[in-house]
PDB file of C-alpha atoms in Angstrom:
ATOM      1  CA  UNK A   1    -121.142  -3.310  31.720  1.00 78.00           C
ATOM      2  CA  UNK A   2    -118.479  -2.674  34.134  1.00 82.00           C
ATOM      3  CA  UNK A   3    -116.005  -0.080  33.147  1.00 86.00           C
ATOM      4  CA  UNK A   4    -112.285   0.247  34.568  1.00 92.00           C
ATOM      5  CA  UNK A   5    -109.958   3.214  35.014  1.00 95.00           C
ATOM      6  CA  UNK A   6    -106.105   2.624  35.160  1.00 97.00           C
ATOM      7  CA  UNK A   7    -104.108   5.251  36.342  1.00 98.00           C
ATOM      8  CA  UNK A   8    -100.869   5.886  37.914  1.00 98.00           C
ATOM      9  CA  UNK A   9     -98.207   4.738  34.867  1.00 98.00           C
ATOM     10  CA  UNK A  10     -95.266   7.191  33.560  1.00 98.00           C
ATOM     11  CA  UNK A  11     -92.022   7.390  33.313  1.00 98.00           C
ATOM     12  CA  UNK A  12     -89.005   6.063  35.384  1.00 98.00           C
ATOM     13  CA  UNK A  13     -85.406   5.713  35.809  1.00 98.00           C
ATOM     14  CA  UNK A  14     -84.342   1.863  36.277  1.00 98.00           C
ATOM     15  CA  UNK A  15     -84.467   0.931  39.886  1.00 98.00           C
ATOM     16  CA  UNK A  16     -87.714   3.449  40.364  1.00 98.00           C
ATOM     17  CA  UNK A  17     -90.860   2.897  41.482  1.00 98.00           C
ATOM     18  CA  UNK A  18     -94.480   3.333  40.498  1.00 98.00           C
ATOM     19  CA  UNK A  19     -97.996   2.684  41.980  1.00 98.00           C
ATOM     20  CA  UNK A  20    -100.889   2.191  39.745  1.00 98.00           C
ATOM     21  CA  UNK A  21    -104.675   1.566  40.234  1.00 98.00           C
ATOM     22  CA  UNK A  22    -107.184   0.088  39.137  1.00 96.00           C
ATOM     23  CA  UNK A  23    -110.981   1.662  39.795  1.00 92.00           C
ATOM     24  CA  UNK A  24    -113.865  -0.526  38.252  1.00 87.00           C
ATOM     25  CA  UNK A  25    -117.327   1.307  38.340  1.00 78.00           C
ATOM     26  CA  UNK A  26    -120.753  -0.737  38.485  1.00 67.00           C
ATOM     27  CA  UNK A  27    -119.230  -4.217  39.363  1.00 64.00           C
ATOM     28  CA  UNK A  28    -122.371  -4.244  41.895  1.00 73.00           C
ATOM     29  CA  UNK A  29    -120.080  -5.133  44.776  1.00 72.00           C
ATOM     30  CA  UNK A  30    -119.510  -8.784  43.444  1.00 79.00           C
ATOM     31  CA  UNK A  31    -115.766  -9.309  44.380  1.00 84.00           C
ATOM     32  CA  UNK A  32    -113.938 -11.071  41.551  1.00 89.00           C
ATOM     33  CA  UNK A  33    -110.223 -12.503  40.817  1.00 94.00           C
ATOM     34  CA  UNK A  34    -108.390  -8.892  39.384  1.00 94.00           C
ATOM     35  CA  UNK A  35    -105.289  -9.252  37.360  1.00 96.00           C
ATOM     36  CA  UNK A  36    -102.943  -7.506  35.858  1.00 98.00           C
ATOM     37  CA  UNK A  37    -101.658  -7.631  32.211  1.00 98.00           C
ATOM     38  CA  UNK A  38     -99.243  -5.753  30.293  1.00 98.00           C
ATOM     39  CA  UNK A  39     -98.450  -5.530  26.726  1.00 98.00           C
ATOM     40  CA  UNK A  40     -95.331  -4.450  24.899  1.00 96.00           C
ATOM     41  CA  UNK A  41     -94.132  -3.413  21.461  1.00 91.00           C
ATOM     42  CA  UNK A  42     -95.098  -6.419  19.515  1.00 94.00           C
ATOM     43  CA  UNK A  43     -95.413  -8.484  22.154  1.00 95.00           C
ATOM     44  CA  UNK A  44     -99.096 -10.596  23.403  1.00 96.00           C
ATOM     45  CA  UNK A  45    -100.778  -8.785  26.516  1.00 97.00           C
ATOM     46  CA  UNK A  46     -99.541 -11.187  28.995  1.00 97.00           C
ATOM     47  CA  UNK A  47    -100.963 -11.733  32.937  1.00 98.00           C
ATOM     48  CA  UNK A  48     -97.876 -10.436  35.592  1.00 98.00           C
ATOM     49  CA  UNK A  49    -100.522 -10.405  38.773  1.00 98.00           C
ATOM     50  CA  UNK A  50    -103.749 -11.404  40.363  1.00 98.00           C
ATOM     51  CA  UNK A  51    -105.354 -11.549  43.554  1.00 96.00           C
ATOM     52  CA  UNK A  52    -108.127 -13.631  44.487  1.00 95.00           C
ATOM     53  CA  UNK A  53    -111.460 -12.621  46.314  1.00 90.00           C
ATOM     54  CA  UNK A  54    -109.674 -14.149  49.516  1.00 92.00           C
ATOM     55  CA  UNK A  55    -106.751 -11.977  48.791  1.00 93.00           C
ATOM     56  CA  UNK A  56    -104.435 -14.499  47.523  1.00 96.00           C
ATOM     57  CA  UNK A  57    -101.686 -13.613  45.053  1.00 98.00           C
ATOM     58  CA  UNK A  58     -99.619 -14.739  42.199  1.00 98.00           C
ATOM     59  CA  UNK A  59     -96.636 -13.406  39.873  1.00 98.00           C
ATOM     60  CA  UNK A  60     -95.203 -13.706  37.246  1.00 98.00           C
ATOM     61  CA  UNK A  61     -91.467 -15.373  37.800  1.00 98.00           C
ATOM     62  CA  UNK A  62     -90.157 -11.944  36.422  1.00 97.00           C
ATOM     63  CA  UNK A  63     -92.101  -9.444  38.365  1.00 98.00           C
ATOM     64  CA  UNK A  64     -91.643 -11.429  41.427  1.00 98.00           C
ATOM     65  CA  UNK A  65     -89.917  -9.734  44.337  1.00 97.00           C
ATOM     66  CA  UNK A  66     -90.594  -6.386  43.093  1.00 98.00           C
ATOM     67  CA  UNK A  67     -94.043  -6.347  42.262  1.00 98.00           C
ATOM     68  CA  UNK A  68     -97.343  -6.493  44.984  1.00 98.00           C
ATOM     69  CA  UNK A  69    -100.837  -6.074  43.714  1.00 98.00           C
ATOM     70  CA  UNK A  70    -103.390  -5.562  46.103  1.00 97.00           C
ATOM     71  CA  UNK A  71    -106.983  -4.307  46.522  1.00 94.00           C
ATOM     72  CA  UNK A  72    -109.309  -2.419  48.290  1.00 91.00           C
ATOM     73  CA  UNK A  73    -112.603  -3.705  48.037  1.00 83.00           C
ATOM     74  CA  UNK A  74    -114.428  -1.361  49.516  1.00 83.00           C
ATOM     75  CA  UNK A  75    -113.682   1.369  46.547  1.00 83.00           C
ATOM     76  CA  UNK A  76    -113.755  -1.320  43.664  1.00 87.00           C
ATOM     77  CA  UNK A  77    -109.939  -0.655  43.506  1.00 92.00           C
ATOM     78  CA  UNK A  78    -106.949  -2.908  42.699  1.00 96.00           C
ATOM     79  CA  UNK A  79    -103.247  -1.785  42.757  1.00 97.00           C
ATOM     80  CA  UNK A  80    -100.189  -2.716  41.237  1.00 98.00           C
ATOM     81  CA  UNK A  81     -97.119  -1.377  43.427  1.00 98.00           C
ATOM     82  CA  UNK A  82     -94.316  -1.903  40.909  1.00 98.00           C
ATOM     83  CA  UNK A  83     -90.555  -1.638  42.440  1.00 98.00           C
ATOM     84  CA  UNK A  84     -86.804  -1.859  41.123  1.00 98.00           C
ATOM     85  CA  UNK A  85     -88.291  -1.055  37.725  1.00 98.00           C
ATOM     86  CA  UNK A  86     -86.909  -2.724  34.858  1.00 98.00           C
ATOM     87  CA  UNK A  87     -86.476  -1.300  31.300  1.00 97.00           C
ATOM     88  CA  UNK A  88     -88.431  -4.653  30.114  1.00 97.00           C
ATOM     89  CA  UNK A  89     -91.586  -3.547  32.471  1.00 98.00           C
ATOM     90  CA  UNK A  90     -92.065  -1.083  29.770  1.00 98.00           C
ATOM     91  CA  UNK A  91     -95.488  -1.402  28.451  1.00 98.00           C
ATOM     92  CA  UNK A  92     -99.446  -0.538  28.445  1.00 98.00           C
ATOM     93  CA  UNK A  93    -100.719  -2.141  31.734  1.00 98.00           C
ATOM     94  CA  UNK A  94    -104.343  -3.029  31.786  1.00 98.00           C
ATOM     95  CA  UNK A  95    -106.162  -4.586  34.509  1.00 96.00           C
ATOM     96  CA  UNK A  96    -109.457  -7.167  34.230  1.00 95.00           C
ATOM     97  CA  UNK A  97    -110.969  -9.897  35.849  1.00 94.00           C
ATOM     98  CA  UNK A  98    -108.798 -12.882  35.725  1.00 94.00           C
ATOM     99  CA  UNK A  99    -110.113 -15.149  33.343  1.00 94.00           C
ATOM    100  CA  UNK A 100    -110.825 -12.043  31.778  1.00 92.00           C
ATOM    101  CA  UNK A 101    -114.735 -11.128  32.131  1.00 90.00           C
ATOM    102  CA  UNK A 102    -114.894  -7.116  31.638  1.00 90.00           C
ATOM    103  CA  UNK A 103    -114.108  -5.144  28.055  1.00 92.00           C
ATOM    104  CA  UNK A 104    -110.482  -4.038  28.220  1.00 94.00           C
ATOM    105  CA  UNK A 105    -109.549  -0.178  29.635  1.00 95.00           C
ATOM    106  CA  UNK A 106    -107.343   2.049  28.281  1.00 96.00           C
ATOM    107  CA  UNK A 107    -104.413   0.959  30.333  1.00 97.00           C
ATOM    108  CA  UNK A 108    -101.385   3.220  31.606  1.00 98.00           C
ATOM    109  CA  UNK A 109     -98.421   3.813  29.946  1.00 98.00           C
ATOM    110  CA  UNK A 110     -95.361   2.524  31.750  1.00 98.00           C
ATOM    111  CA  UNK A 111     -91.999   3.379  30.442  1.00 98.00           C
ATOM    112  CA  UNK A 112     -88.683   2.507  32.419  1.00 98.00           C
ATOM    113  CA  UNK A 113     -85.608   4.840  30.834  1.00 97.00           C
ATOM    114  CA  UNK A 114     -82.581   6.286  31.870  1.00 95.00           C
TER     115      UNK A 114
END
């Protein structure tokens, strides 16, 4: 079963910026559609990015503009650069296959707060 590792979440002012990743282990080099999800307080873990094998993207209408996921193959790692941070990008982000294949990580804790 593959495993994933996010890392790279904290805490930032509004307008800040964050980078987090992604590492999968054992995915056997198969290349799949990664996404991003987040989940707030009481809210559903919702999809805000994924990138295709081919490297094609799509956003979410309110992370778009300020947020570019992208991947490096090679390592089995996806990213999530994350810009003008709003306080409503608080949340856990997780990352998974999109449709969702792989059990769910831990996720990183992002928290946007003057």
């Amino acid at each position: 079963q593959v495993q994933v590792v996010e890392s790279g979440g904290g805490l930032v002012q509004p307008g800040g910026s964050l980078r987090l990743s992604c590492a999968a282990s054992r995915s056997n080099g198969v290349i799949y559609t990664m996404g991003w999800y987040r989940q707030a307080p009481g809210n559903q873990r919702e999809l805000v990015a994924f990138i295709t094998s081919g490297d094609s993207t799509m956003y979410t209408d309110s992370v778009k503009g300020r947020f570019t996921i992208s991947r490096d193959s090679a390592k089995d790692t996806v990213y999530l650069q994350m810009s003008n941070l709003k306080p409503e990008d608080t949340a856990v982000y997780y990352c998974n296959t999109h449709p969702i294949i792989w059990n769910w990580g831990q996720g990183t804790q992002v928290t946007v707060s003057s």
